[in-house]
mmCIF file of C-alpha atoms in Angstrom:
data_model
loop_
_atom_site.group_PDB
_atom_site.id
_atom_site.type_symbol
_atom_site.label_atom_id
_atom_site.label_comp_id
_atom_site.label_asym_id
_atom_site.label_seq_id
_atom_site.Cartn_x
_atom_site.Cartn_y
_atom_site.Cartn_z
ATOM 1 C CA MET A 5 82.595 120.754 124.226
ATOM 2 C CA THR A 6 85.133 117.911 123.747
ATOM 3 C CA ARG A 7 87.384 117.799 120.906
ATOM 4 C CA GLU A 8 88.572 115.470 118.753
ATOM 5 C CA VAL A 9 92.458 114.808 118.885
ATOM 6 C CA GLU A 10 94.160 113.712 115.939
ATOM 7 C CA PRO A 11 96.900 111.231 116.189
ATOM 8 C CA SER A 12 100.517 112.436 116.183
ATOM 9 C CA LEU A 13 102.872 111.283 113.667
ATOM 10 C CA HIS A 14 104.407 109.439 116.699
ATOM 11 C CA ASP A 15 101.647 107.486 116.926
ATOM 12 C CA ILE A 16 100.837 106.094 113.660
ATOM 13 C CA ALA A 17 104.939 105.080 113.517
ATOM 14 C CA ASP A 18 104.240 103.061 116.820
ATOM 15 C CA ALA A 19 101.407 101.580 115.256
ATOM 16 C CA ALA A 20 103.208 100.767 112.059
ATOM 17 C CA VAL A 21 106.042 99.069 114.022
ATOM 18 C CA GLU A 22 103.840 97.129 115.802
ATOM 19 C CA LEU A 23 101.556 95.905 112.929
ATOM 20 C CA ALA A 24 105.280 95.060 111.120
ATOM 21 C CA GLU A 25 106.369 93.275 114.256
ATOM 22 C CA LEU A 26 102.921 91.307 113.795
ATOM 23 C CA ARG A 27 103.472 90.456 110.114
ATOM 24 C CA ASN A 28 106.922 88.886 111.135
ATOM 25 C CA THR A 29 105.661 86.958 114.066
ATOM 26 C CA ALA A 30 102.618 85.628 112.058
ATOM 27 C CA ASP A 31 105.112 84.793 108.989
ATOM 28 C CA ASP A 32 107.530 83.064 111.400
ATOM 29 C CA ILE A 33 104.766 80.850 112.409
ATOM 30 C CA LEU A 34 103.095 80.210 109.411
ATOM 31 C CA THR A 35 106.705 79.169 107.844
ATOM 32 C CA ARG A 36 106.981 76.323 110.571
ATOM 33 C CA MET A 37 103.260 75.589 110.296
ATOM 34 C CA TRP A 38 102.874 75.263 106.378
ATOM 35 C CA SER A 39 103.565 76.161 102.497
ATOM 36 C CA PRO A 40 101.761 76.728 99.527
ATOM 37 C CA SER A 41 103.185 72.847 98.528
ATOM 38 C CA HIS A 42 100.767 71.589 101.270
ATOM 39 C CA THR A 43 97.970 73.321 99.862
ATOM 40 C CA ARG A 44 99.188 71.935 96.678
ATOM 41 C CA ALA A 45 98.843 68.113 97.985
ATOM 42 C CA LEU A 46 95.170 68.836 98.950
ATOM 43 C CA LEU A 47 94.344 69.217 95.707
ATOM 44 C CA ASP A 48 95.576 65.884 95.063
ATOM 45 C CA LEU A 49 92.686 64.228 97.515
ATOM 46 C CA PRO A 50 89.427 63.561 96.645
ATOM 47 C CA GLY A 51 87.961 65.688 99.529
ATOM 48 C CA PRO A 52 87.877 69.400 100.012
ATOM 49 C CA ALA A 53 91.214 71.392 100.184
ATOM 50 C CA PHE A 54 90.949 71.939 104.480
ATOM 51 C CA ASP A 55 93.126 70.920 107.047
ATOM 52 C CA ASP A 56 91.012 70.694 110.529
ATOM 53 C CA ASP A 57 94.585 70.459 112.179
ATOM 54 C CA LEU A 58 95.562 74.135 111.013
ATOM 55 C CA TRP A 59 92.257 75.539 111.858
ATOM 56 C CA LYS A 60 92.482 74.495 114.995
ATOM 57 C CA ALA A 61 96.353 75.714 115.204
ATOM 58 C CA VAL A 62 94.751 78.751 114.114
ATOM 59 C CA VAL A 63 92.042 79.430 116.497
ATOM 60 C CA GLU A 64 94.564 78.346 119.138
ATOM 61 C CA LEU A 65 96.871 81.238 118.384
ATOM 62 C CA GLY A 66 93.761 83.604 119.061
ATOM 63 C CA TRP A 67 93.893 84.810 115.148
ATOM 64 C CA ALA A 68 90.225 84.085 114.612
ATOM 65 C CA ASP A 69 88.978 85.943 117.804
ATOM 66 C CA VAL A 70 91.333 88.999 117.250
ATOM 67 C CA LEU A 71 88.588 91.331 116.682
ATOM 68 C CA VAL A 72 86.734 90.288 120.020
ATOM 69 C CA ASP A 73 87.103 92.509 122.901
ATOM 70 C CA GLU A 74 89.480 91.675 125.326
ATOM 71 C CA SER A 75 86.890 91.322 128.450
ATOM 72 C CA ARG A 76 85.005 88.897 126.300
ATOM 73 C CA GLY A 77 88.281 86.466 126.202
ATOM 74 C CA GLY A 78 89.401 87.945 122.525
ATOM 75 C CA GLY A 79 92.482 89.417 121.597
ATOM 76 C CA GLY A 80 91.295 93.083 121.563
ATOM 77 C CA GLY A 81 92.268 93.963 118.054
ATOM 78 C CA GLY A 82 91.638 96.155 115.506
ATOM 79 C CA LEU A 83 90.753 95.615 111.886
ATOM 80 C CA ARG A 84 94.239 96.791 110.697
ATOM 81 C CA GLU A 85 95.253 93.492 112.910
ATOM 82 C CA LEU A 86 93.062 91.188 111.303
ATOM 83 C CA CYS A 87 94.303 92.323 107.461
ATOM 84 C CA VAL A 88 97.824 91.740 108.923
ATOM 85 C CA LEU A 89 97.070 88.294 109.921
ATOM 86 C CA ALA A 90 94.582 87.714 106.568
ATOM 87 C CA GLU A 91 97.794 88.848 104.217
ATOM 88 C CA ALA A 92 99.720 86.671 105.951
ATOM 89 C CA SER A 93 97.356 83.584 105.657
ATOM 90 C CA GLY A 94 97.219 84.373 101.987
ATOM 91 C CA ALA A 95 101.087 84.466 101.310
ATOM 92 C CA ALA A 96 101.254 81.181 102.970
ATOM 93 C CA ALA A 97 98.237 79.549 101.440
ATOM 94 C CA LEU A 98 96.573 78.598 104.151
ATOM 95 C CA PRO A 99 92.880 77.108 103.258
ATOM 96 C CA VAL A 100 91.171 78.300 106.235
ATOM 97 C CA PRO A 101 88.092 80.214 106.702
ATOM 98 C CA LEU A 102 90.079 83.330 109.049
ATOM 99 C CA ALA A 103 88.418 86.226 106.919
ATOM 100 C CA ASP A 104 84.782 84.952 107.811
ATOM 101 C CA SER A 105 85.069 83.306 111.109
ATOM 102 C CA ALA A 106 86.855 86.254 112.533
ATOM 103 C CA ALA A 107 84.338 88.865 111.135
ATOM 104 C CA ALA A 108 81.765 86.474 112.579
ATOM 105 C CA ASN A 109 82.827 86.093 115.974
ATOM 106 C CA TRP A 110 82.913 90.171 115.930
ATOM 107 C CA CYS A 111 79.548 90.212 115.415
ATOM 108 C CA GLU A 112 78.378 87.383 117.785
ATOM 109 C CA GLU A 113 81.254 88.803 120.384
ATOM 110 C CA ARG A 114 82.357 85.466 121.380
ATOM 111 C CA CYS A 115 85.466 83.619 120.925
ATOM 112 C CA THR A 116 84.642 80.141 119.566
ATOM 113 C CA SER A 117 86.779 77.378 118.276
ATOM 114 C CA GLY A 118 84.682 76.675 115.169
ATOM 115 C CA VAL A 119 84.081 77.654 111.852
ATOM 116 C CA ALA A 120 81.657 80.372 111.083
ATOM 117 C CA VAL A 121 80.105 81.522 107.754
ATOM 118 C CA ILE A 122 78.310 84.697 107.472
ATOM 119 C CA LEU A 123 75.723 84.546 104.529
ATOM 120 C CA GLY A 124 74.960 87.385 102.294
ATOM 121 C CA ASP A 125 71.946 89.719 102.194
ATOM 122 C CA ALA A 126 69.992 86.785 100.106
ATOM 123 C CA GLU A 127 65.477 86.822 100.641
ATOM 124 C CA ALA A 128 65.788 84.819 103.751
ATOM 125 C CA VAL A 129 62.114 84.557 105.641
ATOM 126 C CA LEU A 130 61.791 84.299 109.326
ATOM 127 C CA SER A 131 58.731 82.138 110.648
ATOM 128 C CA GLY A 132 58.363 82.568 114.668
ATOM 129 C CA ASP A 133 61.938 81.221 115.008
ATOM 130 C CA GLU A 134 62.517 79.078 111.808
ATOM 131 C CA VAL A 135 64.551 80.843 108.736
ATOM 132 C CA THR A 136 63.692 79.855 105.254
ATOM 133 C CA GLY A 137 66.067 80.642 102.390
ATOM 134 C CA ARG A 138 68.917 79.684 99.879
ATOM 135 C CA TRP A 139 72.657 81.041 99.298
ATOM 136 C CA SER A 140 74.653 79.930 96.469
ATOM 137 C CA LEU A 141 78.462 79.327 96.452
ATOM 138 C CA VAL A 142 79.289 80.137 100.095
ATOM 139 C CA SER A 143 83.141 79.390 100.917
ATOM 140 C CA PHE A 144 84.066 77.110 103.567
ATOM 141 C CA ALA A 145 80.143 76.256 103.904
ATOM 142 C CA GLY A 146 80.629 72.588 103.909
ATOM 143 C CA VAL A 147 82.755 72.759 107.114
ATOM 144 C CA ALA A 148 80.972 75.353 108.822
ATOM 145 C CA ASP A 149 79.609 74.982 112.360
ATOM 146 C CA ARG A 150 77.528 78.374 112.901
ATOM 147 C CA LEU A 151 75.755 80.331 110.391
ATOM 148 C CA LEU A 152 75.193 83.775 110.754
ATOM 149 C CA VAL A 153 71.682 84.652 109.020
ATOM 150 C CA ILE A 154 69.879 88.113 108.308
ATOM 151 C CA ALA A 155 65.947 87.315 107.906
ATOM 152 C CA ARG A 156 62.703 89.830 107.231
ATOM 153 C CA ARG A 157 59.942 88.758 109.489
ATOM 154 C CA GLY A 158 57.502 90.892 107.791
ATOM 155 C CA VAL A 159 58.720 94.205 107.537
ATOM 156 C CA GLU A 160 61.237 93.882 110.385
ATOM 157 C CA SER A 161 64.954 92.210 109.968
ATOM 158 C CA VAL A 162 66.336 89.704 112.804
ATOM 159 C CA LEU A 163 70.117 88.796 112.869
ATOM 160 C CA GLY A 164 71.097 85.070 114.483
ATOM 161 C CA VAL A 165 72.558 82.223 113.924
ATOM 162 C CA VAL A 166 71.825 79.087 112.855
ATOM 163 C CA ASP A 167 73.678 75.551 113.800
ATOM 164 C CA ALA A 168 75.024 74.392 110.712
ATOM 165 C CA LYS A 169 74.504 70.891 111.610
ATOM 166 C CA GLY A 170 71.095 71.286 112.884
ATOM 167 C CA PRO A 171 67.741 70.783 111.851
ATOM 168 C CA GLY A 172 66.557 72.189 108.530
ATOM 169 C CA VAL A 173 70.380 72.783 107.029
ATOM 170 C CA ARG A 174 71.101 71.530 103.792
ATOM 171 C CA THR A 175 74.311 71.951 102.485
ATOM 172 C CA GLU A 176 75.337 70.972 98.778
ATOM 173 C CA PRO A 177 79.231 70.547 97.809
ATOM 174 C CA GLU A 178 80.558 72.516 95.167
ATOM 175 C CA ARG A 179 84.252 72.032 93.590
ATOM 176 C CA PRO A 180 85.390 75.657 92.975
ATOM 177 C CA LEU A 181 88.994 76.248 91.245
ATOM 178 C CA ASP A 182 90.904 76.070 94.377
ATOM 179 C CA HIS A 183 89.031 72.887 95.725
ATOM 180 C CA SER A 184 88.213 74.804 99.127
ATOM 181 C CA PRO A 185 85.376 73.358 100.927
ATOM 182 C CA THR A 186 82.225 75.409 98.977
ATOM 183 C CA ALA A 187 78.464 74.913 99.090
ATOM 184 C CA THR A 188 75.233 75.805 98.350
ATOM 185 C CA VAL A 189 73.079 76.375 101.416
ATOM 186 C CA THR A 190 69.534 75.747 102.148
ATOM 187 C CA LEU A 191 67.712 76.589 105.335
ATOM 188 C CA ASP A 192 64.210 75.375 105.225
ATOM 189 C CA GLY A 193 62.891 75.760 108.865
ATOM 190 C CA ALA A 194 66.315 76.153 110.491
ATOM 191 C CA PRO A 195 65.715 77.027 114.318
ATOM 192 C CA LEU A 196 67.362 80.807 114.353
ATOM 193 C CA ARG A 197 69.222 81.985 117.799
ATOM 194 C CA PRO A 198 68.319 85.661 117.738
ATOM 195 C CA LEU A 199 71.318 88.323 117.852
ATOM 196 C CA ALA A 200 69.464 91.782 116.930
ATOM 197 C CA SER A 201 66.856 92.929 115.300
ATOM 198 C CA GLY A 202 65.605 96.258 113.238
ATOM 199 C CA THR A 203 68.356 98.589 111.729
ATOM 200 C CA ASP A 204 70.760 97.331 114.630
ATOM 201 C CA ALA A 205 70.617 93.918 113.192
ATOM 202 C CA VAL A 206 70.410 95.347 109.688
ATOM 203 C CA ARG A 207 74.091 97.654 110.560
ATOM 204 C CA ARG A 208 75.903 94.827 112.161
ATOM 205 C CA HIS A 209 75.373 92.379 109.369
ATOM 206 C CA HIS A 210 76.702 94.793 107.034
ATOM 207 C CA ASP A 211 79.505 95.812 109.029
ATOM 208 C CA ALA A 212 80.136 91.972 109.454
ATOM 209 C CA MET A 213 80.053 91.378 105.669
ATOM 210 C CA SER A 214 82.354 94.858 105.362
ATOM 211 C CA ARG A 215 85.114 93.389 107.571
ATOM 212 C CA ALA A 216 85.134 89.721 106.051
ATOM 213 C CA ARG A 217 85.279 91.445 102.577
ATOM 214 C CA LEU A 218 88.102 93.874 103.846
ATOM 215 C CA ALA A 219 89.890 90.875 105.287
ATOM 216 C CA THR A 220 89.725 88.937 101.527
ATOM 217 C CA VAL A 221 90.747 91.887 99.906
ATOM 218 C CA ALA A 222 94.016 91.640 102.386
ATOM 219 C CA GLU A 223 94.368 87.746 101.769
ATOM 220 C CA LEU A 224 94.374 88.336 98.104
ATOM 221 C CA ILE A 225 97.170 90.859 98.621
ATOM 222 C CA GLY A 226 99.156 87.886 100.302
ATOM 223 C CA ILE A 227 98.365 86.245 97.595
ATOM 224 C CA ALA A 228 99.553 88.294 95.147
ATOM 225 C CA SER A 229 102.689 89.050 97.031
ATOM 226 C CA ALA A 230 103.800 85.330 97.468
ATOM 227 C CA ALA A 231 103.090 84.823 93.436
ATOM 228 C CA ASN A 232 104.892 88.045 92.341
ATOM 229 C CA ASP A 233 107.874 87.909 94.988
ATOM 230 C CA ALA A 234 108.647 83.960 93.421
ATOM 231 C CA ALA A 235 108.255 85.120 90.339
ATOM 232 C CA VAL A 236 110.986 88.084 90.765
ATOM 233 C CA GLU A 237 113.425 85.485 92.124
ATOM 234 C CA TYR A 238 112.836 83.167 89.224
ATOM 235 C CA ALA A 239 113.347 86.464 86.761
ATOM 236 C CA LYS A 240 117.055 86.762 88.590
ATOM 237 C CA MET A 241 118.346 83.141 87.756
ATOM 238 C CA ARG A 242 116.247 82.304 84.789
ATOM 239 C CA VAL A 243 118.989 82.770 82.153
ATOM 240 C CA THR A 244 118.075 82.908 78.335
ATOM 241 C CA PHE A 245 120.561 83.693 75.448
ATOM 242 C CA GLY A 246 123.222 84.658 78.127
ATOM 243 C CA GLN A 247 121.467 86.939 80.768
ATOM 244 C CA PRO A 248 118.588 86.654 83.442
ATOM 245 C CA ILE A 249 115.048 87.344 82.170
ATOM 246 C CA GLY A 250 114.289 89.807 84.744
ATOM 247 C CA ALA A 251 116.906 92.076 82.597
ATOM 248 C CA ARG A 252 114.472 92.374 79.888
ATOM 249 C CA GLN A 253 112.212 95.342 80.051
ATOM 250 C CA ALA A 254 109.042 93.342 79.381
ATOM 251 C CA ILE A 255 109.381 90.893 82.224
ATOM 252 C CA LYS A 256 110.910 93.599 84.357
ATOM 253 C CA HIS A 257 107.840 96.244 84.004
ATOM 254 C CA ARG A 258 105.549 93.723 84.393
ATOM 255 C CA LEU A 259 106.602 92.614 87.694
ATOM 256 C CA VAL A 260 107.038 96.361 88.911
ATOM 257 C CA ASP A 261 103.680 96.933 87.957
ATOM 258 C CA GLN A 262 102.513 94.234 89.635
ATOM 259 C CA ARG A 263 104.489 95.156 92.706
ATOM 260 C CA CYS A 264 102.634 98.663 92.549
ATOM 261 C CA ALA A 265 99.225 97.167 92.205
ATOM 262 C CA ILE A 266 99.774 95.269 95.445
ATOM 263 C CA GLU A 267 100.949 98.359 97.264
ATOM 264 C CA VAL A 268 97.984 100.364 96.014
ATOM 265 C CA ALA A 269 95.693 97.633 97.396
ATOM 266 C CA ARG A 270 97.524 97.541 100.822
ATOM 267 C CA ALA A 271 97.084 101.034 101.230
ATOM 268 C CA LEU A 272 93.302 101.058 100.450
ATOM 269 C CA VAL A 273 93.090 98.068 102.441
ATOM 270 C CA ASN A 274 94.479 100.248 105.446
ATOM 271 C CA ARG A 275 92.313 103.399 104.786
ATOM 272 C CA ALA A 276 89.067 101.266 104.800
ATOM 273 C CA ALA A 277 90.121 99.653 107.993
ATOM 274 C CA ASP A 278 90.423 102.349 109.820
ATOM 275 C CA ALA A 279 87.367 104.054 108.596
ATOM 276 C CA CYS A 280 85.386 100.830 109.808
ATOM 277 C CA GLU A 281 86.887 101.178 113.265
ATOM 278 C CA LEU A 282 86.297 105.090 113.366
ATOM 279 C CA GLU A 283 82.415 104.405 111.596
ATOM 280 C CA HIS A 284 83.363 107.103 109.303
ATOM 281 C CA PRO A 285 80.615 107.827 107.265
ATOM 282 C CA ASP A 286 83.113 107.076 104.128
ATOM 283 C CA ARG A 287 83.413 103.280 105.203
ATOM 284 C CA ASP A 288 81.267 101.550 102.480
ATOM 285 C CA ALA A 289 82.530 103.264 99.640
ATOM 286 C CA LEU A 290 86.149 102.241 101.172
ATOM 287 C CA VAL A 291 85.894 99.148 101.270
ATOM 288 C CA SER A 292 84.192 98.919 97.886
ATOM 289 C CA LEU A 293 86.998 101.013 96.506
ATOM 290 C CA ALA A 294 89.280 98.266 98.118
ATOM 291 C CA ALA A 295 87.149 95.432 96.544
ATOM 292 C CA PHE A 296 86.790 96.986 93.440
ATOM 293 C CA TRP A 297 90.863 97.289 92.947
ATOM 294 C CA ALA A 298 91.424 93.556 94.165
ATOM 295 C CA ILE A 299 88.510 92.613 91.774
ATOM 296 C CA ASP A 300 90.015 94.471 89.072
ATOM 297 C CA SER A 301 93.960 94.328 89.509
ATOM 298 C CA LEU A 302 94.880 91.725 92.082
ATOM 299 C CA ARG A 303 93.876 88.722 90.493
ATOM 300 C CA ARG A 304 95.713 90.050 87.244
ATOM 301 C CA VAL A 305 99.013 89.518 89.634
ATOM 302 C CA PRO A 306 99.504 85.590 90.033
ATOM 303 C CA GLU A 307 98.434 85.476 86.514
ATOM 304 C CA GLY A 308 101.381 87.750 85.242
ATOM 305 C CA ALA A 309 103.605 85.737 87.784
ATOM 306 C CA THR A 310 102.632 82.432 86.062
ATOM 307 C CA GLN A 311 103.561 83.927 82.482
ATOM 308 C CA VAL A 312 107.012 84.949 83.944
ATOM 309 C CA PHE A 313 107.601 81.390 84.787
ATOM 310 C CA GLY A 314 106.309 80.284 81.458
ATOM 311 C CA GLY A 315 105.555 76.558 80.798
ATOM 312 C CA ILE A 316 107.145 75.230 84.082
ATOM 313 C CA ALA A 317 104.218 77.155 86.102
ATOM 314 C CA TYR A 318 101.254 74.844 84.342
ATOM 315 C CA THR A 319 102.780 71.762 85.972
ATOM 316 C CA TRP A 320 101.253 70.036 88.721
ATOM 317 C CA GLU A 321 104.287 70.246 90.590
ATOM 318 C CA HIS A 322 104.703 73.986 90.506
ATOM 319 C CA ASP A 323 102.955 76.127 93.409
ATOM 320 C CA ALA A 324 102.204 79.055 91.106
ATOM 321 C CA HIS A 325 98.955 77.671 90.266
ATOM 322 C CA VAL A 326 98.169 77.278 93.670
ATOM 323 C CA HIS A 327 98.403 81.226 94.274
ATOM 324 C CA LEU A 328 96.670 81.397 90.497
ATOM 325 C CA ARG A 329 93.398 79.024 91.700
ATOM 326 C CA ARG A 330 93.092 80.961 95.032
ATOM 327 C CA ALA A 331 93.215 84.267 93.784
ATOM 328 C CA ALA A 332 90.482 83.588 91.325
ATOM 329 C CA THR A 333 88.254 81.780 93.829
ATOM 330 C CA ARG A 334 88.367 84.551 96.553
ATOM 331 C CA VAL A 335 88.118 87.391 93.984
ATOM 332 C CA ALA A 336 84.513 85.580 93.323
ATOM 333 C CA THR A 337 83.664 85.860 97.039
ATOM 334 C CA LEU A 338 83.963 89.796 97.328
ATOM 335 C CA GLY A 339 80.676 90.275 95.091
ATOM 336 C CA SER A 340 80.253 92.460 91.738
ATOM 337 C CA ARG A 341 82.903 94.353 90.294
ATOM 338 C CA ALA A 342 79.855 96.150 88.754
ATOM 339 C CA GLN A 343 78.325 96.393 92.290
ATOM 340 C CA HIS A 344 81.494 97.952 93.877
ATOM 341 C CA ARG A 345 82.027 100.570 90.901
ATOM 342 C CA ALA A 346 78.331 101.778 91.316
ATOM 343 C CA VAL A 347 79.214 102.331 94.500
ATOM 344 C CA VAL A 348 82.509 104.159 94.245
ATOM 345 C CA THR A 349 81.195 105.975 91.803
ATOM 346 C CA GLU A 350 78.262 107.388 93.759
ATOM 347 C CA TRP A 351 80.781 108.278 96.386
ATOM 348 C CA ILE A 352 82.775 110.563 94.050
ATOM 349 C CA ARG A 353 80.089 112.288 92.076
ATOM 350 C CA THR A 354 78.933 113.153 95.822
ATOM 351 C CA ARG A 355 82.101 114.409 97.227
#
């Protein structure tokens, strides 16, 4: 009988050090590559807020393939590594589809240079090898090369990939608050390249969605952290009536409460990431708990930071509204607050 060995405190400490080093490296790279001011500049353009050269640089760094096994040319990393990279990209306001593409590449078990988007659980129908269905407001679908789709052929579920530029695919551009290349996707007899069928297809699609969702929460942590850190610095230097505004309890308590919300979110993401990697029975509930917390608490952080800045945060020249826009849009991709609350409530009730 094989005994499961619990990780030692030394192993946990080593892992924490490695993740901290990864975050420091990512921050150092992104500081030289990008900044919220670059994202703000994209908002002035008539097209979507997306930089193809930036995405190519992210792919060359190996971030989009971090979950793919080393034997297939990927980084061989885990979900915690992806979440660290997603958090760093959120803090730097990178307008790239890291969460979705990394999860899709994990599901396909391949490394690619394009943009992959995972389509949700809509009622897609498969006839032969052609799929039909419609999905509203799909983030980064406007620049996608591949669409990961699950469809039904009678009672059988089939998971596969559709060429986003191929026949039978129509994308109608939408304009969300952060101007990301969002689109409504319609498939009408689009050829499907199958990856899996039956219960394996359902599970793989669900697990890919969970990984994308958790990485999106991590991205929101980065967005919230950047907004709160900027507000803290402003509260130290902005003086009214002879003292910094950060010395006032109302401001001080707001900033501390926002930092607490960020740290709770980070702990929830780490716990859910470990559960997903270990295929723990509670993994779906833990992902929903992290998503629910992000919807309920993380979105408020950039809003609160904007209030600390006061009137200057509402000017087009300030970065605060960049974080505010991105947080609002990314939260909308996490799914329904009521849906996640129901999952978490049921999980707590049956424990």
